[in-house]
Amino acid sequence: MLSFLPKDLQSSCLKAQTAAAAKVEPQKMVAAFKPASSQGASTGTESGGDTSIGARIRPLLPKEIEDHDVAGVYARSEEGYADVHELRRKVNGQPALNSSSFRLDKVYGPDQTSDDVYKDLVAPLVPWAWGGGISTLFAYGQTGSGKTHSVSELEKLAAAALMNGKLEGGRDVYICAFELVGKEAFDLLNDRRKIVVMEDAFGESQLVGAIEEKPATAEELISHIERSMSFRKTAATIKNDSSSRSHAVCRGSSKTWK
């Protein structure tokens, strides 16, 4: 069939077929991988105390599927393991699969939703913070791993839980958002005006110059969060056209009605 195609298209088709064929063997190697027993040794450890650590594995992106890329990370959610496969080449050019298994408190595969993550990791934080405690959600990962997607969904769910009136006691909710770029900090709710992060005599962080907003509804709270994120410093990368090039912190607090 290729003989009926223009030469440039023939070349393109041949390259695509070659690329796809080159990745068949790694796919077979991944499929043949036998994970270690849940009782066996692992390169990861479970967290302890009041901290829970989870991993969410995103699906392949359209461009990765188009390039016939092979998924290298798999979830064993029921057992709490993430299996990571790294393709390498031996000295003789033959492919070799370097596989590791990591144990975490929670592991979510591409088919699991933000609701699943929220129920396990975020929902318990909401009443604790409402009652005066300190709850922290921290997301990290390389560019293009899905942090912004996951966190934005979790923020919406947390905002709804905070503002739906089902939590015990009457309180006002306040929010501030700032960005850390190197040694400088900027208020994301006030046109990125520069602020100063200081520690008081009690060891608590104070944001000098930052403003707080007082949302009345979940929609207002989400609107403030989305507005603050629009002011973040971004730059294009290979994986992401608008990758965040800084650390953003969204801090909420509640105060009892007088």
Tab-separated table of C-alpha atoms in Angstrom:
chain	number	residue	atom	x	y	z
A	1	MET	CA	0.000	0.000	0.000
A	2	LEU	CA	2.863	2.369	0.635
A	3	SER	CA	3.788	2.321	-3.041
A	4	PHE	CA	0.658	4.335	-3.810
A	5	LEU	CA	1.549	7.106	-1.355
A	6	PRO	CA	3.754	10.172	-1.930
A	7	LYS	CA	7.372	9.643	-0.891
A	8	ASP	CA	7.190	12.025	2.047
A	9	LEU	CA	4.068	10.276	3.333
A	10	GLN	CA	5.691	6.871	2.792
A	11	SER	CA	8.611	7.999	4.938
A	12	SER	CA	6.260	9.295	7.623
A	13	CYS	CA	4.290	6.045	7.720
A	14	LEU	CA	7.457	3.948	7.862
A	15	LYS	CA	8.801	6.009	10.757
A	16	ALA	CA	5.532	5.613	12.647
A	17	GLN	CA	5.516	1.852	12.057
A	18	THR	CA	9.142	1.573	13.123
A	19	ALA	CA	8.499	3.593	16.279
A	20	ALA	CA	5.476	1.477	17.157
A	21	ALA	CA	7.357	-1.771	16.519
A	22	ALA	CA	10.291	-0.625	18.643
A	23	LYS	CA	7.979	-0.265	21.631
A	24	VAL	CA	6.249	-3.635	21.339
A	25	GLU	CA	9.040	-5.404	23.226
A	26	PRO	CA	9.003	-2.960	26.188
A	27	GLN	CA	5.216	-3.381	26.361
A	28	LYS	CA	5.653	-7.139	26.589
A	29	MET	CA	8.300	-6.710	29.284
A	30	VAL	CA	6.014	-4.482	31.341
A	31	ALA	CA	3.111	-6.903	30.908
A	32	ALA	CA	5.324	-9.774	32.090
A	33	PHE	CA	6.434	-7.888	35.205
A	34	LYS	CA	5.559	-9.789	38.377
A	35	PRO	CA	5.264	-7.416	41.351
A	36	ALA	CA	6.780	-8.421	44.632
A	37	SER	CA	4.518	-9.818	47.315
A	38	SER	CA	2.794	-7.251	49.520
A	39	GLN	CA	4.743	-8.733	52.412
A	40	GLY	CA	8.052	-8.416	50.614
A	41	ALA	CA	10.591	-5.630	50.607
A	42	SER	CA	9.795	-2.332	48.911
A	43	THR	CA	11.786	0.744	47.972
A	44	GLY	CA	9.135	2.934	49.580
A	45	THR	CA	7.688	3.213	53.057
A	46	GLU	CA	4.345	4.109	54.550
A	47	SER	CA	4.043	7.403	56.367
A	48	GLY	CA	3.270	7.548	60.040
A	49	GLY	CA	1.482	9.750	62.535
A	50	ASP	CA	-0.902	12.355	61.173
A	51	THR	CA	0.577	12.448	57.671
A	52	SER	CA	-0.783	10.517	54.701
A	53	ILE	CA	1.127	10.205	51.437
A	54	GLY	CA	-0.583	9.290	48.203
A	55	ALA	CA	0.327	9.076	44.523
A	56	ARG	CA	-2.003	9.750	41.611
A	57	ILE	CA	-0.957	8.342	38.240
A	58	ARG	CA	-2.208	10.328	35.277
A	59	PRO	CA	-3.201	8.732	31.956
A	60	LEU	CA	-1.048	9.097	28.867
A	61	LEU	CA	-1.483	12.429	27.105
A	62	PRO	CA	-2.805	12.513	23.501
A	63	LYS	CA	0.671	13.369	22.170
A	64	GLU	CA	2.183	10.458	24.104
A	65	ILE	CA	-0.405	8.082	22.656
A	66	GLU	CA	0.272	9.460	19.175
A	67	ASP	CA	3.991	8.810	19.681
A	68	HIS	CA	3.241	5.233	20.833
A	69	ASP	CA	4.766	5.913	24.240
A	70	VAL	CA	4.504	3.113	26.785
A	71	ALA	CA	3.061	3.740	30.238
A	72	GLY	CA	5.804	3.270	32.811
A	73	VAL	CA	3.922	3.677	36.108
A	74	TYR	CA	1.102	1.426	37.295
A	75	ALA	CA	-1.088	1.429	40.388
A	76	ARG	CA	-1.943	-1.444	42.664
A	77	SER	CA	-4.474	0.597	44.583
A	78	GLU	CA	-5.821	-2.137	46.856
A	79	GLU	CA	-2.325	-2.994	48.063
A	80	GLY	CA	-1.027	0.593	48.138
A	81	TYR	CA	1.817	0.065	45.662
A	82	ALA	CA	3.024	2.017	42.646
A	83	ASP	CA	5.099	-0.012	40.186
A	84	VAL	CA	7.603	2.078	38.218
A	85	HIS	CA	9.312	0.765	35.076
A	86	GLU	CA	12.353	2.371	33.469
A	87	LEU	CA	13.486	1.145	30.062
A	88	ARG	CA	17.241	0.919	29.595
A	89	ARG	CA	19.607	-0.544	27.033
A	90	LYS	CA	22.221	-3.177	27.706
A	91	VAL	CA	25.732	-2.902	26.279
A	92	ASN	CA	24.667	-5.171	23.398
A	93	GLY	CA	21.737	-2.887	22.598
A	94	GLN	CA	19.044	-5.202	23.949
A	95	PRO	CA	16.283	-3.547	26.014
A	96	ALA	CA	16.219	-4.106	29.760
A	97	LEU	CA	13.486	-3.162	32.183
A	98	ASN	CA	14.455	-1.699	35.548
A	99	SER	CA	11.381	-2.106	37.784
A	100	SER	CA	10.736	-0.831	41.304
A	101	SER	CA	7.735	-0.943	43.630
A	102	PHE	CA	6.919	1.865	46.046
A	103	ARG	CA	4.600	1.536	49.051
A	104	LEU	CA	2.412	4.520	49.967
A	105	ASP	CA	-0.682	5.137	52.056
A	106	LYS	CA	-2.836	5.552	48.943
A	107	VAL	CA	-2.218	4.969	45.234
A	108	TYR	CA	-4.658	6.076	42.538
A	109	GLY	CA	-4.644	4.857	38.955
A	110	PRO	CA	-5.663	6.812	35.828
A	111	ASP	CA	-9.235	5.501	36.074
A	112	GLN	CA	-9.807	6.824	39.581
A	113	THR	CA	-11.390	10.230	40.087
A	114	SER	CA	-10.664	13.363	42.072
A	115	ASP	CA	-13.601	12.380	44.293
A	116	ASP	CA	-11.722	9.224	45.266
A	117	VAL	CA	-8.638	11.241	46.198
A	118	TYR	CA	-10.716	13.801	48.085
A	119	LYS	CA	-12.595	11.252	50.194
A	120	ASP	CA	-9.389	9.542	51.309
A	121	LEU	CA	-6.903	12.381	51.734
A	122	VAL	CA	-8.702	15.726	51.917
A	123	ALA	CA	-12.143	15.198	53.456
A	124	PRO	CA	-10.683	14.379	56.927
A	125	LEU	CA	-8.737	17.675	56.873
A	126	VAL	CA	-11.820	19.897	56.510
A	127	PRO	CA	-13.520	19.426	59.921
A	128	TRP	CA	-10.131	19.518	61.632
A	129	ALA	CA	-9.333	22.920	60.131
A	130	TRP	CA	-12.876	24.141	60.806
A	131	GLY	CA	-12.435	23.292	64.469
A	132	GLY	CA	-9.257	25.362	64.789
A	133	GLY	CA	-6.619	22.829	63.782
A	134	ILE	CA	-4.022	23.160	61.037
A	135	SER	CA	-4.553	21.044	57.925
A	136	THR	CA	-2.117	21.007	55.010
A	137	LEU	CA	-2.402	19.620	51.491
A	138	PHE	CA	0.896	19.602	49.613
A	139	ALA	CA	1.219	18.496	45.987
A	140	TYR	CA	4.524	17.908	44.242
A	141	GLY	CA	5.717	16.296	41.053
A	142	GLN	CA	7.523	17.074	37.824
A	143	THR	CA	6.135	19.375	35.140
A	144	GLY	CA	3.192	17.778	33.353
A	145	SER	CA	2.431	15.236	36.077
A	146	GLY	CA	-1.049	16.649	36.747
A	147	LYS	CA	-0.611	18.683	39.936
A	148	THR	CA	-2.674	21.672	38.800
A	149	HIS	CA	-5.490	19.468	37.522
A	150	SER	CA	-5.703	17.452	40.741
A	151	VAL	CA	-5.347	20.332	43.179
A	152	SER	CA	-7.903	22.537	41.412
A	153	GLU	CA	-10.483	19.750	41.651
A	154	LEU	CA	-9.677	19.061	45.302
A	155	GLU	CA	-9.947	22.763	46.146
A	156	LYS	CA	-13.453	22.914	44.697
A	157	LEU	CA	-14.562	19.917	46.739
A	158	ALA	CA	-13.006	21.314	49.923
A	159	ALA	CA	-14.612	24.722	49.311
A	160	ALA	CA	-18.030	23.111	48.979
A	161	ALA	CA	-17.525	21.183	52.225
A	162	LEU	CA	-16.416	24.310	54.092
A	163	MET	CA	-19.273	26.491	52.894
A	164	ASN	CA	-22.255	24.116	52.721
A	165	GLY	CA	-23.367	24.890	56.281
A	166	LYS	CA	-23.143	21.285	57.469
A	167	LEU	CA	-20.141	21.766	59.751
A	168	GLU	CA	-20.870	22.333	63.412
A	169	GLY	CA	-20.672	25.909	64.728
A	170	GLY	CA	-20.908	29.299	63.056
A	171	ARG	CA	-17.693	30.653	61.590
A	172	ASP	CA	-16.477	33.095	58.971
A	173	VAL	CA	-13.979	31.827	56.398
A	174	TYR	CA	-11.038	33.919	55.189
A	175	ILE	CA	-8.601	33.212	52.395
A	176	CYS	CA	-5.257	34.582	51.255
A	177	ALA	CA	-3.002	33.355	48.463
A	178	PHE	CA	0.629	34.098	47.748
A	179	GLU	CA	3.438	32.970	45.493
A	180	LEU	CA	7.024	32.167	46.417
A	181	VAL	CA	9.580	32.919	43.705
A	182	GLY	CA	13.090	32.369	44.992
A	183	LYS	CA	13.404	34.487	48.134
A	184	GLU	CA	10.519	36.800	47.233
A	185	ALA	CA	6.779	36.526	47.920
A	186	PHE	CA	3.860	38.059	46.032
A	187	ASP	CA	0.187	38.505	46.937
A	188	LEU	CA	-1.907	36.652	44.356
A	189	LEU	CA	-5.123	38.321	45.515
A	190	ASN	CA	-3.691	41.810	45.123
A	191	ASP	CA	-2.161	42.006	41.621
A	192	ARG	CA	1.034	40.184	42.690
A	193	ARG	CA	2.137	42.977	44.974
A	194	LYS	CA	5.255	42.100	46.915
A	195	ILE	CA	4.758	40.991	50.520
A	196	VAL	CA	7.054	39.849	53.325
A	197	VAL	CA	6.837	36.468	55.054
A	198	MET	CA	7.961	36.713	58.683
A	199	GLU	CA	7.882	34.539	61.774
A	200	ASP	CA	6.472	35.974	64.999
A	201	ALA	CA	7.542	35.305	68.583
A	202	PHE	CA	5.236	32.272	68.732
A	203	GLY	CA	6.809	30.631	65.686
A	204	GLU	CA	3.843	31.334	63.418
A	205	SER	CA	4.193	32.718	59.896
A	206	GLN	CA	2.866	36.220	59.280
A	207	LEU	CA	2.231	37.639	55.810
A	208	VAL	CA	3.051	41.316	56.061
A	209	GLY	CA	1.154	43.284	53.423
A	210	ALA	CA	-1.098	40.441	52.239
A	211	ILE	CA	-4.848	40.907	52.014
A	212	GLU	CA	-7.531	38.437	53.094
A	213	GLU	CA	-10.830	37.881	51.331
A	214	LYS	CA	-14.010	36.804	53.135
A	215	PRO	CA	-16.133	34.654	50.808
A	216	ALA	CA	-19.789	34.096	51.663
A	217	THR	CA	-20.360	31.071	49.424
A	218	ALA	CA	-18.437	28.153	47.964
A	219	GLU	CA	-18.648	29.823	44.552
A	220	GLU	CA	-17.006	32.985	45.900
A	221	LEU	CA	-14.271	30.960	47.579
A	222	ILE	CA	-13.526	29.067	44.369
A	223	SER	CA	-13.589	32.333	42.410
A	224	HIS	CA	-10.930	33.818	44.707
A	225	ILE	CA	-8.766	30.714	44.305
A	226	GLU	CA	-9.070	30.730	40.510
A	227	ARG	CA	-8.342	34.451	40.347
A	228	SER	CA	-5.232	34.035	42.474
A	229	MET	CA	-3.945	31.202	40.298
A	230	SER	CA	-4.310	33.359	37.174
A	231	PHE	CA	-1.587	35.650	38.556
A	232	ARG	CA	0.995	32.898	38.979
A	233	LYS	CA	4.298	33.146	37.160
A	234	THR	CA	4.325	30.639	34.281
A	235	ALA	CA	6.613	29.623	31.434
A	236	ALA	CA	6.405	27.176	28.561
A	237	THR	CA	8.115	23.785	28.862
A	238	ILE	CA	8.272	20.720	26.640
A	239	LYS	CA	5.471	19.080	28.616
A	240	ASN	CA	3.357	22.112	29.434
A	241	ASP	CA	2.718	25.367	27.553
A	242	SER	CA	1.956	27.238	30.791
A	243	SER	CA	3.940	25.503	33.498
A	244	SER	CA	3.994	27.168	36.914
A	245	ARG	CA	7.529	28.265	37.712
A	246	SER	CA	7.016	28.989	41.392
A	247	HIS	CA	5.392	27.707	44.572
A	248	ALA	CA	1.849	28.867	45.329
A	249	VAL	CA	0.261	28.745	48.776
A	250	CYS	CA	-3.451	29.142	49.410
A	251	ARG	CA	-4.180	29.646	53.108
A	252	GLY	CA	-7.635	29.581	54.610
A	253	SER	CA	-8.709	30.304	58.170
A	254	SER	CA	-11.946	30.337	60.109
A	255	LYS	CA	-13.045	32.627	62.912
A	256	THR	CA	-15.908	31.964	65.300
A	257	TRP	CA	-18.834	34.352	65.153
A	258	LYS	CA	-19.038	36.700	68.107
